mmCIF file of C-alpha atoms in Angstrom:
data_model
loop_
_atom_site.group_PDB
_atom_site.id
_atom_site.type_symbol
_atom_site.label_atom_id
_atom_site.label_comp_id
_atom_site.label_asym_id
_atom_site.label_seq_id
_atom_site.Cartn_x
_atom_site.Cartn_y
_atom_site.Cartn_z
ATOM 1 C CA MET A 240 -30.324 6.803 -33.239
ATOM 2 C CA SER A 241 -32.039 4.506 -35.730
ATOM 3 C CA GLU A 242 -32.370 0.999 -37.085
ATOM 4 C CA SER A 243 -30.506 -0.409 -40.065
ATOM 5 C CA THR A 244 -32.300 -2.933 -42.265
ATOM 6 C CA THR A 245 -30.608 -5.795 -44.089
ATOM 7 C CA VAL A 246 -32.402 -7.687 -46.864
ATOM 8 C CA GLU A 247 -31.135 -11.156 -47.797
ATOM 9 C CA ARG A 248 -32.547 -12.925 -50.874
ATOM 10 C CA HIS A 249 -31.996 -16.665 -50.775
ATOM 11 C CA SER A 250 -31.600 -19.100 -53.674
ATOM 12 C CA ASN A 251 -34.953 -20.752 -52.879
ATOM 13 C CA GLY A 252 -36.735 -17.485 -53.598
ATOM 14 C CA THR A 253 -37.352 -16.474 -49.976
ATOM 15 C CA THR A 254 -36.312 -13.150 -48.504
ATOM 16 C CA THR A 255 -35.127 -12.443 -44.963
ATOM 17 C CA VAL A 256 -35.379 -8.925 -43.580
ATOM 18 C CA THR A 257 -33.491 -8.156 -40.356
ATOM 19 C CA SER A 258 -33.463 -4.871 -38.478
ATOM 20 C CA THR A 259 -30.522 -3.914 -36.272
ATOM 21 C CA LYS A 260 -30.791 -1.086 -33.784
ATOM 22 C CA THR A 261 -27.973 1.429 -34.117
ATOM 23 C CA ALA A 262 -26.490 4.399 -32.300
ATOM 24 C CA VAL A 263 -23.619 6.817 -32.894
ATOM 25 C CA ASP A 264 -20.598 6.411 -30.629
ATOM 26 C CA THR A 265 -18.429 9.188 -29.202
ATOM 27 C CA ASN A 266 -16.141 9.061 -32.234
ATOM 28 C CA GLY A 267 -19.059 9.575 -34.628
ATOM 29 C CA ASN A 268 -19.099 5.984 -35.864
ATOM 30 C CA VAL A 269 -22.257 3.918 -36.220
ATOM 31 C CA PHE A 270 -22.624 1.298 -33.519
ATOM 32 C CA LYS A 271 -24.765 -1.736 -34.294
ATOM 33 C CA VAL A 272 -26.345 -3.611 -31.408
ATOM 34 C CA PRO A 273 -25.137 -7.253 -31.342
ATOM 35 C CA ASP A 274 -27.644 -9.728 -32.785
ATOM 36 C CA TYR A 275 -26.084 -13.065 -31.790
ATOM 37 C CA SER A 276 -27.101 -15.103 -28.746
ATOM 38 C CA ILE A 277 -25.163 -16.309 -25.736
ATOM 39 C CA LYS A 278 -25.749 -19.832 -27.085
ATOM 40 C CA ASP A 279 -23.836 -18.879 -30.235
ATOM 41 C CA ILE A 280 -20.911 -17.653 -28.138
ATOM 42 C CA LEU A 281 -20.707 -20.588 -25.753
ATOM 43 C CA GLY A 282 -21.126 -23.076 -28.576
ATOM 44 C CA ALA A 283 -17.995 -21.737 -30.281
ATOM 45 C CA ILE A 284 -15.696 -22.256 -27.281
ATOM 46 C CA PRO A 285 -13.690 -25.516 -27.352
ATOM 47 C CA LYS A 286 -14.693 -27.759 -24.447
ATOM 48 C CA GLU A 287 -11.110 -28.144 -23.246
ATOM 49 C CA CYS A 288 -11.025 -24.426 -22.438
ATOM 50 C CA TYR A 289 -13.276 -25.130 -19.445
ATOM 51 C CA ASN A 290 -10.750 -27.497 -17.858
ATOM 52 C CA ARG A 291 -9.407 -26.260 -14.508
ATOM 53 C CA SER A 292 -6.296 -27.612 -12.827
ATOM 54 C CA THR A 293 -5.927 -26.910 -9.120
ATOM 55 C CA LEU A 294 -2.209 -27.687 -9.164
ATOM 56 C CA TRP A 295 -1.557 -25.524 -12.205
ATOM 57 C CA SER A 296 -3.496 -22.642 -10.667
ATOM 58 C CA LEU A 297 -1.670 -23.050 -7.344
ATOM 59 C CA HIS A 298 1.692 -22.958 -9.087
ATOM 60 C CA TYR A 299 0.926 -19.378 -10.169
ATOM 61 C CA VAL A 300 0.164 -18.453 -6.552
ATOM 62 C CA VAL A 301 3.450 -19.992 -5.412
ATOM 63 C CA ARG A 302 5.325 -18.264 -8.234
ATOM 64 C CA ASP A 303 3.935 -14.828 -7.384
ATOM 65 C CA VAL A 304 4.461 -15.258 -3.631
ATOM 66 C CA ILE A 305 8.077 -16.365 -4.194
ATOM 67 C CA ALA A 306 8.667 -13.359 -6.452
ATOM 68 C CA ILE A 307 7.330 -11.003 -3.755
ATOM 69 C CA CYS A 308 9.473 -12.664 -1.072
ATOM 70 C CA ILE A 309 12.653 -12.471 -3.172
ATOM 71 C CA ILE A 310 12.052 -8.824 -4.120
ATOM 72 C CA GLY A 311 11.264 -7.937 -0.499
ATOM 73 C CA TYR A 312 14.255 -9.817 0.943
ATOM 74 C CA VAL A 313 16.787 -8.443 -1.539
ATOM 75 C CA GLY A 314 15.473 -4.889 -1.350
ATOM 76 C CA THR A 315 15.126 -4.718 2.424
ATOM 77 C CA ASN A 316 18.530 -6.246 3.131
ATOM 78 C CA TYR A 317 20.728 -4.967 0.305
ATOM 79 C CA ILE A 318 19.460 -1.514 -0.656
ATOM 80 C CA PRO A 319 21.054 -0.011 2.512
ATOM 81 C CA VAL A 320 24.307 -1.776 1.544
ATOM 82 C CA TRP A 321 24.203 -0.645 -2.081
ATOM 83 C CA PHE A 322 23.403 3.000 -1.257
ATOM 84 C CA PRO A 323 24.884 3.664 2.215
ATOM 85 C CA ASN A 324 25.557 7.360 1.715
ATOM 86 C CA SER A 325 22.568 8.582 -0.298
ATOM 87 C CA ALA A 326 19.120 8.798 1.262
ATOM 88 C CA LEU A 327 17.690 9.893 -2.095
ATOM 89 C CA LEU A 328 19.005 6.828 -3.941
ATOM 90 C CA ARG A 329 17.821 4.543 -1.146
ATOM 91 C CA PHE A 330 14.356 6.084 -1.347
ATOM 92 C CA ALA A 331 14.269 5.650 -5.131
ATOM 93 C CA ALA A 332 15.397 2.028 -4.829
ATOM 94 C CA TYR A 333 12.785 1.316 -2.177
ATOM 95 C CA MET A 334 10.102 2.768 -4.461
ATOM 96 C CA VAL A 335 11.234 0.442 -7.252
ATOM 97 C CA GLN A 336 11.059 -2.433 -4.779
ATOM 98 C CA SER A 337 7.511 -1.451 -3.768
ATOM 99 C CA TYR A 338 6.481 -1.041 -7.400
ATOM 100 C CA LEU A 339 7.684 -4.538 -8.307
ATOM 101 C CA ILE A 340 5.969 -6.072 -5.283
ATOM 102 C CA GLY A 341 2.812 -4.209 -6.308
ATOM 103 C CA LEU A 342 2.924 -5.800 -9.766
ATOM 104 C CA PHE A 343 3.025 -9.327 -8.374
ATOM 105 C CA GLY A 344 0.598 -8.279 -5.631
ATOM 106 C CA PHE A 345 -1.959 -7.390 -8.274
ATOM 107 C CA GLY A 346 -1.181 -10.708 -9.950
ATOM 108 C CA LEU A 347 -2.210 -12.405 -6.696
ATOM 109 C CA TRP A 348 -5.333 -10.230 -6.575
ATOM 110 C CA ILE A 349 -6.255 -11.514 -10.034
ATOM 111 C CA LEU A 350 -5.778 -15.119 -8.917
ATOM 112 C CA ALA A 351 -8.140 -14.403 -5.993
ATOM 113 C CA HIS A 352 -10.567 -12.968 -8.554
ATOM 114 C CA GLU A 353 -10.321 -16.290 -10.427
ATOM 115 C CA CYS A 354 -11.230 -18.027 -7.164
ATOM 116 C CA GLY A 355 -14.320 -15.867 -6.778
ATOM 117 C CA HIS A 356 -15.534 -16.986 -10.193
ATOM 118 C CA GLY A 357 -14.771 -20.647 -9.548
ATOM 119 C CA ALA A 358 -12.175 -20.627 -12.331
ATOM 120 C CA PHE A 359 -9.245 -21.479 -10.048
ATOM 121 C CA SER A 360 -10.239 -25.009 -9.035
ATOM 122 C CA ASP A 361 -13.057 -27.547 -9.305
ATOM 123 C CA SER A 362 -13.244 -27.396 -5.497
ATOM 124 C CA ARG A 363 -15.358 -24.626 -4.013
ATOM 125 C CA LEU A 364 -13.512 -24.997 -0.699
ATOM 126 C CA ILE A 365 -10.135 -24.448 -2.379
ATOM 127 C CA ASN A 366 -11.491 -21.515 -4.371
ATOM 128 C CA ASP A 367 -12.903 -19.776 -1.310
ATOM 129 C CA THR A 368 -9.936 -20.538 0.960
ATOM 130 C CA VAL A 369 -7.283 -19.329 -1.494
ATOM 131 C CA GLY A 370 -9.438 -16.395 -2.578
ATOM 132 C CA TRP A 371 -10.143 -15.284 1.013
ATOM 133 C CA VAL A 372 -6.442 -15.365 1.930
ATOM 134 C CA LEU A 373 -5.207 -13.557 -1.191
ATOM 135 C CA HIS A 374 -7.907 -10.897 -1.286
ATOM 136 C CA SER A 375 -7.595 -10.271 2.446
ATOM 137 C CA TRP A 376 -3.830 -9.833 1.965
ATOM 138 C CA TRP A 377 -4.599 -6.821 -0.236
ATOM 139 C CA MET A 378 -7.458 -5.482 1.909
ATOM 140 C CA VAL A 379 -10.311 -6.577 -0.356
ATOM 141 C CA PRO A 380 -13.244 -8.284 1.445
ATOM 142 C CA TYR A 381 -13.328 -11.571 -0.463
ATOM 143 C CA PHE A 382 -16.945 -12.724 -0.216
ATOM 144 C CA SER A 383 -18.278 -9.176 -0.379
ATOM 145 C CA TRP A 384 -16.402 -8.612 -3.619
ATOM 146 C CA LYS A 385 -17.356 -12.056 -4.918
ATOM 147 C CA PHE A 386 -21.077 -11.420 -4.452
ATOM 148 C CA SER A 387 -21.197 -7.890 -5.867
ATOM 149 C CA HIS A 388 -18.846 -8.818 -8.690
ATOM 150 C CA SER A 389 -21.090 -11.727 -9.622
ATOM 151 C CA LYS A 390 -24.017 -9.313 -9.942
ATOM 152 C CA HIS A 391 -21.830 -7.062 -12.086
ATOM 153 C CA HIS A 392 -21.203 -9.968 -14.450
ATOM 154 C CA LYS A 393 -24.902 -10.806 -14.595
ATOM 155 C CA ALA A 394 -25.819 -7.246 -15.573
ATOM 156 C CA THR A 395 -22.797 -5.720 -17.326
ATOM 157 C CA GLY A 396 -23.746 -2.592 -19.242
ATOM 158 C CA HIS A 397 -27.210 -2.417 -17.626
ATOM 159 C CA MET A 398 -27.924 1.131 -16.464
ATOM 160 C CA THR A 399 -29.983 0.155 -13.409
ATOM 161 C CA ARG A 400 -28.596 -3.275 -12.461
ATOM 162 C CA ASP A 401 -24.842 -3.162 -13.114
ATOM 163 C CA MET A 402 -22.794 -2.875 -9.937
ATOM 164 C CA VAL A 403 -19.716 -0.825 -10.868
ATOM 165 C CA PHE A 404 -18.634 1.919 -13.273
ATOM 166 C CA VAL A 405 -22.246 2.857 -13.886
ATOM 167 C CA PRO A 406 -21.965 6.142 -15.830
ATOM 168 C CA TYR A 407 -24.007 9.273 -15.309
ATOM 169 C CA THR A 408 -26.884 9.845 -17.690
ATOM 170 C CA LYS A 409 -27.058 13.315 -19.223
ATOM 171 C CA LYS A 410 -29.761 14.261 -16.697
ATOM 172 C CA GLU A 411 -27.684 13.021 -13.745
ATOM 173 C CA TYR A 412 -24.591 14.795 -15.033
ATOM 174 C CA LEU A 413 -26.483 18.082 -15.212
ATOM 175 C CA GLU A 414 -27.733 17.553 -11.655
ATOM 176 C CA VAL A 415 -24.191 16.917 -10.412
ATOM 177 C CA LYS A 416 -23.005 20.094 -12.106
ATOM 178 C CA GLY A 417 -26.039 22.024 -10.855
ATOM 179 C CA LYS A 418 -26.940 23.144 -14.370
ATOM 180 C CA SER A 419 -30.092 22.954 -16.464
ATOM 181 C CA LYS A 420 -28.470 22.848 -19.917
ATOM 182 C CA LEU A 421 -25.269 21.386 -21.303
ATOM 183 C CA LYS A 422 -24.311 24.683 -22.925
ATOM 184 C CA GLU A 423 -24.057 26.175 -19.439
ATOM 185 C CA ILE A 424 -21.224 23.739 -18.623
ATOM 186 C CA THR A 425 -17.838 24.910 -19.810
ATOM 187 C CA GLU A 426 -15.109 22.578 -20.990
ATOM 188 C CA GLU A 427 -13.348 20.763 -18.166
ATOM 189 C CA ALA A 428 -9.737 21.972 -17.902
ATOM 190 C CA PRO A 429 -7.104 19.251 -18.476
ATOM 191 C CA ILE A 430 -5.687 19.904 -14.994
ATOM 192 C CA VAL A 431 -9.099 19.035 -13.521
ATOM 193 C CA THR A 432 -9.114 15.787 -15.491
ATOM 194 C CA LEU A 433 -5.591 15.018 -14.258
ATOM 195 C CA LEU A 434 -6.443 15.654 -10.606
ATOM 196 C CA THR A 435 -9.632 13.594 -10.942
ATOM 197 C CA LEU A 436 -7.627 10.714 -12.401
ATOM 198 C CA ILE A 437 -5.046 10.871 -9.619
ATOM 199 C CA ALA A 438 -7.786 10.778 -6.978
ATOM 200 C CA GLN A 439 -9.534 7.941 -8.814
ATOM 201 C CA GLN A 440 -6.379 5.851 -9.128
ATOM 202 C CA ILE A 441 -5.312 6.285 -5.505
ATOM 203 C CA GLY A 442 -8.627 6.210 -3.681
ATOM 204 C CA GLY A 443 -11.172 4.900 -6.159
ATOM 205 C CA LEU A 444 -11.160 1.307 -4.939
ATOM 206 C CA GLN A 445 -11.468 2.220 -1.254
ATOM 207 C CA LEU A 446 -14.257 4.695 -2.011
ATOM 208 C CA TYR A 447 -16.107 1.990 -3.932
ATOM 209 C CA LEU A 448 -15.695 -0.553 -1.143
ATOM 210 C CA ALA A 449 -16.636 1.911 1.591
ATOM 211 C CA THR A 450 -19.527 3.769 -0.088
ATOM 212 C CA ASN A 451 -20.383 1.839 -3.282
ATOM 213 C CA ALA A 452 -19.241 4.841 -5.334
ATOM 214 C CA THR A 453 -19.763 4.306 -9.106
ATOM 215 C CA GLY A 454 -22.237 1.541 -8.229
ATOM 216 C CA GLN A 455 -26.024 1.766 -7.933
ATOM 217 C CA SER A 456 -27.236 4.697 -5.852
ATOM 218 C CA TYR A 457 -29.781 3.016 -3.488
ATOM 219 C CA PRO A 458 -31.603 6.265 -2.572
ATOM 220 C CA GLY A 459 -32.202 6.813 1.122
ATOM 221 C CA VAL A 460 -29.404 4.501 2.272
ATOM 222 C CA PRO A 461 -26.455 6.288 3.968
ATOM 223 C CA LYS A 462 -23.143 5.777 2.201
ATOM 224 C CA PHE A 463 -21.435 3.483 4.709
ATOM 225 C CA PHE A 464 -24.519 1.289 5.074
ATOM 226 C CA LYS A 465 -24.323 0.364 1.405
ATOM 227 C CA SER A 466 -20.617 -0.486 1.665
ATOM 228 C CA HIS A 467 -18.919 -3.823 1.064
ATOM 229 C CA TYR A 468 -18.116 -4.029 4.776
ATOM 230 C CA TRP A 469 -21.678 -3.745 6.066
ATOM 231 C CA PRO A 470 -23.408 -7.167 6.290
ATOM 232 C CA THR A 471 -26.926 -5.805 5.645
ATOM 233 C CA SER A 472 -25.902 -3.540 2.757
ATOM 234 C CA PRO A 473 -28.446 -3.514 -0.115
ATOM 235 C CA VAL A 474 -25.581 -4.656 -2.330
ATOM 236 C CA PHE A 475 -26.005 -8.142 -0.793
ATOM 237 C CA ASP A 476 -28.761 -10.655 -0.163
ATOM 238 C CA ALA A 477 -29.850 -11.566 3.370
ATOM 239 C CA LYS A 478 -28.235 -15.021 3.068
ATOM 240 C CA ASP A 479 -24.823 -13.384 2.594
ATOM 241 C CA PHE A 480 -24.705 -11.905 6.119
ATOM 242 C CA TRP A 481 -22.126 -14.201 7.746
ATOM 243 C CA TYR A 482 -19.971 -14.300 4.623
ATOM 244 C CA ILE A 483 -19.659 -10.520 4.825
ATOM 245 C CA ILE A 484 -18.628 -10.867 8.466
ATOM 246 C CA LEU A 485 -15.995 -13.431 7.433
ATOM 247 C CA SER A 486 -14.749 -10.996 4.787
ATOM 248 C CA ASP A 487 -14.398 -8.295 7.439
ATOM 249 C CA ILE A 488 -12.467 -10.709 9.658
ATOM 250 C CA GLY A 489 -10.000 -11.109 6.789
ATOM 251 C CA ILE A 490 -9.503 -7.337 6.624
ATOM 252 C CA ILE A 491 -9.051 -7.061 10.389
ATOM 253 C CA SER A 492 -6.554 -9.934 10.301
ATOM 254 C CA THR A 493 -4.451 -8.176 7.674
ATOM 255 C CA LEU A 494 -4.420 -4.933 9.644
ATOM 256 C CA SER A 495 -3.427 -6.823 12.786
ATOM 257 C CA ILE A 496 -0.612 -8.705 11.048
ATOM 258 C CA ASN A 497 0.764 -5.499 9.566
ATOM 259 C CA TYR A 498 0.616 -3.779 12.943
ATOM 260 C CA LEU A 499 2.615 -6.606 14.534
ATOM 261 C CA TRP A 500 5.013 -6.617 11.559
ATOM 262 C CA ALA A 501 5.704 -2.899 11.919
ATOM 263 C CA LYS A 502 6.064 -3.218 15.688
ATOM 264 C CA SER A 503 8.548 -6.093 15.406
ATOM 265 C CA TYR A 504 10.657 -5.070 12.406
ATOM 266 C CA GLY A 505 10.065 -1.342 12.031
ATOM 267 C CA SER A 506 7.368 0.613 10.254
ATOM 268 C CA HIS A 507 9.628 1.312 7.263
ATOM 269 C CA VAL A 508 9.870 -2.430 6.534
ATOM 270 C CA MET A 509 6.090 -2.786 6.513
ATOM 271 C CA LEU A 510 5.686 0.402 4.463
ATOM 272 C CA ILE A 511 7.994 -0.602 1.625
ATOM 273 C CA ASN A 512 6.905 -4.253 1.571
ATOM 274 C CA TRP A 513 3.151 -3.879 2.022
ATOM 275 C CA PHE A 514 1.689 -0.387 2.337
ATOM 276 C CA VAL A 515 3.192 1.206 -0.797
ATOM 277 C CA PRO A 516 2.659 -2.024 -2.797
ATOM 278 C CA TRP A 517 -0.946 -1.957 -1.532
ATOM 279 C CA LEU A 518 -1.330 1.528 -3.024
ATOM 280 C CA TRP A 519 -0.031 0.126 -6.320
ATOM 281 C CA VAL A 520 -2.511 -2.764 -6.171
ATOM 282 C CA ASN A 521 -5.286 -0.224 -5.616
ATOM 283 C CA HIS A 522 -4.058 1.729 -8.622
ATOM 284 C CA TRP A 523 -3.770 -1.272 -10.928
ATOM 285 C CA LEU A 524 -7.222 -2.533 -10.024
ATOM 286 C CA VAL A 525 -8.898 0.781 -10.832
ATOM 287 C CA PHE A 526 -6.688 1.333 -13.896
ATOM 288 C CA VAL A 527 -7.513 -2.058 -15.370
ATOM 289 C CA THR A 528 -11.228 -2.288 -14.533
ATOM 290 C CA PHE A 529 -11.969 1.309 -15.544
ATOM 291 C CA LEU A 530 -10.446 0.752 -18.978
ATOM 292 C CA GLN A 531 -12.195 -2.601 -19.379
ATOM 293 C CA HIS A 532 -15.616 -0.970 -19.016
ATOM 294 C CA THR A 533 -15.184 2.566 -20.316
ATOM 295 C CA ASP A 534 -14.392 3.541 -23.903
ATOM 296 C CA PRO A 535 -15.743 5.977 -26.512
ATOM 297 C CA THR A 536 -16.981 3.020 -28.587
ATOM 298 C CA MET A 537 -18.796 1.305 -25.719
ATOM 299 C CA PRO A 538 -22.583 1.220 -25.229
ATOM 300 C CA HIS A 539 -24.778 0.956 -22.176
ATOM 301 C CA TYR A 540 -28.384 -0.222 -22.272
ATOM 302 C CA ASP A 541 -31.634 0.529 -20.514
ATOM 303 C CA SER A 542 -33.732 -2.299 -19.095
ATOM 304 C CA ASN A 543 -35.841 -2.716 -22.249
ATOM 305 C CA GLU A 544 -32.871 -3.126 -24.591
ATOM 306 C CA TRP A 545 -30.338 -5.012 -22.440
ATOM 307 C CA SER A 546 -29.581 -8.719 -22.767
ATOM 308 C CA PHE A 547 -26.721 -10.771 -21.334
ATOM 309 C CA ALA A 548 -25.137 -11.220 -24.776
ATOM 310 C CA LYS A 549 -25.271 -7.479 -25.459
ATOM 311 C CA GLY A 550 -23.997 -6.516 -22.018
ATOM 312 C CA ALA A 551 -21.043 -8.887 -22.098
ATOM 313 C CA ALA A 552 -20.010 -7.354 -25.418
ATOM 314 C CA ALA A 553 -19.954 -3.914 -23.748
ATOM 315 C CA THR A 554 -16.387 -4.580 -22.625
ATOM 316 C CA ILE A 555 -13.038 -4.208 -24.340
ATOM 317 C CA ASP A 556 -9.738 -6.070 -24.539
ATOM 318 C CA ARG A 557 -6.547 -4.042 -24.369
ATOM 319 C CA ASN A 558 -2.832 -4.814 -24.458
ATOM 320 C CA PHE A 559 -0.423 -4.327 -21.544
ATOM 321 C CA GLY A 560 2.507 -6.191 -23.024
ATOM 322 C CA PHE A 561 4.691 -8.524 -20.973
ATOM 323 C CA VAL A 562 3.236 -7.403 -17.648
ATOM 324 C CA GLY A 563 -0.335 -7.936 -18.834
ATOM 325 C CA GLN A 564 0.284 -11.447 -20.105
ATOM 326 C CA HIS A 565 2.788 -12.832 -17.623
ATOM 327 C CA ILE A 566 2.205 -10.957 -14.341
ATOM 328 C CA PHE A 567 -1.408 -9.765 -14.609
ATOM 329 C CA HIS A 568 -2.471 -13.190 -15.901
ATOM 330 C CA ASP A 569 -4.130 -11.955 -19.118
ATOM 331 C CA ILE A 570 -6.942 -10.186 -17.262
ATOM 332 C CA ILE A 571 -6.536 -7.214 -19.621
ATOM 333 C CA GLU A 572 -6.089 -9.073 -22.896
ATOM 334 C CA THR A 573 -9.019 -11.532 -22.549
ATOM 335 C CA HIS A 574 -11.646 -9.626 -20.599
ATOM 336 C CA VAL A 575 -14.398 -9.839 -23.215
ATOM 337 C CA LEU A 576 -14.242 -13.645 -23.059
ATOM 338 C CA HIS A 577 -14.226 -13.426 -19.262
ATOM 339 C CA HIS A 578 -17.597 -11.686 -19.339
ATOM 340 C CA TYR A 579 -19.131 -14.351 -21.538
ATOM 341 C CA CYS A 580 -17.818 -17.220 -19.444
ATOM 342 C CA SER A 581 -16.021 -16.373 -16.202
ATOM 343 C CA ARG A 582 -15.481 -20.053 -15.277
ATOM 344 C CA ILE A 583 -12.767 -20.423 -17.926
ATOM 345 C CA PRO A 584 -9.320 -20.164 -16.250
ATOM 346 C CA PHE A 585 -7.075 -17.404 -17.534
ATOM 347 C CA TYR A 586 -4.524 -19.858 -18.965
ATOM 348 C CA ASN A 587 -7.174 -21.110 -21.427
ATOM 349 C CA ALA A 588 -8.643 -17.690 -22.173
ATOM 350 C CA ARG A 589 -6.598 -16.795 -25.260
ATOM 351 C CA VAL A 590 -7.766 -19.883 -27.140
ATOM 352 C CA ALA A 591 -11.368 -19.218 -26.105
ATOM 353 C CA THR A 592 -11.057 -15.561 -27.118
ATOM 354 C CA GLU A 593 -9.994 -16.494 -30.638
ATOM 355 C CA ALA A 594 -13.033 -18.777 -30.842
ATOM 356 C CA ILE A 595 -15.622 -16.184 -29.799
ATOM 357 C CA LYS A 596 -14.115 -13.494 -32.022
ATOM 358 C CA LYS A 597 -15.392 -15.486 -35.002
ATOM 359 C CA VAL A 598 -18.941 -15.196 -33.656
ATOM 360 C CA MET A 599 -18.713 -11.604 -32.438
ATOM 361 C CA GLY A 600 -17.186 -10.218 -35.622
ATOM 362 C CA GLU A 601 -17.351 -6.418 -35.631
ATOM 363 C CA HIS A 602 -18.778 -6.439 -32.105
ATOM 364 C CA TYR A 603 -15.513 -7.642 -30.576
ATOM 365 C CA ARG A 604 -13.623 -4.649 -29.165
ATOM 366 C CA TYR A 605 -9.870 -4.416 -28.960
ATOM 367 C CA GLU A 606 -7.601 -1.408 -28.463
ATOM 368 C CA GLY A 607 -3.858 -1.934 -28.746
ATOM 369 C CA GLU A 608 -2.647 1.589 -28.025
ATOM 370 C CA ASN A 609 -0.663 2.438 -24.893
ATOM 371 C CA MET A 610 -3.056 2.067 -21.956
ATOM 372 C CA TRP A 611 -1.825 5.237 -20.241
ATOM 373 C CA LEU A 612 -2.789 7.143 -23.384
ATOM 374 C CA SER A 613 -6.143 5.365 -23.389
ATOM 375 C CA LEU A 614 -6.673 6.351 -19.745
ATOM 376 C CA TRP A 615 -6.302 10.021 -20.632
ATOM 377 C CA LYS A 616 -8.500 9.786 -23.743
ATOM 378 C CA VAL A 617 -11.239 7.961 -21.877
ATOM 379 C CA ALA A 618 -11.185 10.383 -18.952
ATOM 380 C CA ARG A 619 -11.545 13.343 -21.324
ATOM 381 C CA SER A 620 -14.176 11.894 -23.657
ATOM 382 C CA CYS A 621 -16.424 9.681 -21.470
ATOM 383 C CA GLN A 622 -18.233 11.875 -18.939
ATOM 384 C CA PHE A 623 -21.846 10.651 -19.255
ATOM 385 C CA VAL A 624 -24.082 8.590 -21.553
ATOM 386 C CA ASP A 625 -27.024 9.642 -23.663
ATOM 387 C CA GLY A 626 -29.489 7.996 -26.019
ATOM 388 C CA ASP A 627 -33.181 7.840 -26.841
ATOM 389 C CA ASN A 628 -33.689 4.288 -28.135
ATOM 390 C CA GLY A 629 -32.439 2.201 -25.224
ATOM 391 C CA VAL A 630 -28.817 2.334 -26.418
ATOM 392 C CA LEU A 631 -26.760 4.956 -24.589
ATOM 393 C CA MET A 632 -23.331 6.067 -25.796
ATOM 394 C CA PHE A 633 -20.683 8.165 -24.066
ATOM 395 C CA ARG A 634 -20.635 11.935 -24.540
ATOM 396 C CA ASN A 635 -18.686 14.836 -23.014
ATOM 397 C CA THR A 636 -18.648 18.603 -22.650
ATOM 398 C CA ASN A 637 -15.027 18.921 -23.809
ATOM 399 C CA GLY A 638 -15.845 19.196 -27.495
ATOM 400 C CA ILE A 639 -14.382 15.753 -28.185
ATOM 401 C CA GLY A 640 -16.109 13.668 -30.815
ATOM 402 C CA GLN A 641 -19.863 13.515 -31.295
ATOM 403 C CA PRO A 642 -21.724 16.479 -29.762
ATOM 404 C CA CYS A 643 -24.568 15.795 -27.361
ATOM 405 C CA GLU A 644 -27.964 17.197 -28.273
ATOM 406 C CA GLU A 645 -29.658 19.500 -25.808
#
């Protein structure tokens, strides 16, 4: 950990000396703390990128809902006809049906996420109505998520104020492992990493919503009472109370509708058209957000070093091909821009991203490798963060990359 000094001699005879704080990332490369301001970033974005069209946004909702209805209708009614004599083939076909519904279901989740940021429409009422319906559909408490997610955006990369995917420090990691020194911790077996990933992808979202797992710890507060369902949770402000209740009503409504659906048409219809797709939506949400905020090149900051411009740069854009661009509404490919200005609708985000890249320069992060491969690499190499100058970088006990000092 150190500072790099740059000396610039100007034609008028003056000299400018700038010092940039640095750290070493997991891969052993020197990381330089960003030195531009949020004003520099916002000033580079074309004004038309801020334009929001309610009708254009709604057309994506209609498109995704129609896709889900067509997939559900065709699968439910024709799979038994196509495969009348093979239970195995019917099961496989139903799983494909559920997978496809889950893709568009997560697309709808992303549109609800746009509503929470006010990027869907100029109307707050439209944003909150559409967002509440779509998030409730997939069992996410809309206002609860909106409020905590807003705090996440205001403090991204901040070790004591960020709201999600807050990594262990070296000290906390040792406490979790019940050890006093890193050398006492043996390398984590790949099978352990695999099982941890499976648990994270299936249950990570629900654990976060129910107990604020991976968020701030709030010592002394029982797990459920810091959940997204509890109206007096320390995650929220006192003024949010009735909005949290309204969020819970949305969840209860979804459960009630699905109960009546299963009772009227059979539990298997509800399972293949909502429950299994819901598991996929859970998976995609954790998959995407985890990889947006965790990477061997990514810093975190203590309270003395953090700034909004630095924290927003502690994110990364990745590439998920056709699905990422056309079904997941570019949430993966333009996430860095989203953290600098979340009011920009996703359909203007690519243009805005190109604009801010010119300001960010080397500080813009992009990884184009297969995201499943990235998931494995990140899980193996990013176990905790460490640093002594306010800039904390990921380290691990698996012998991958830069070793962590005792």
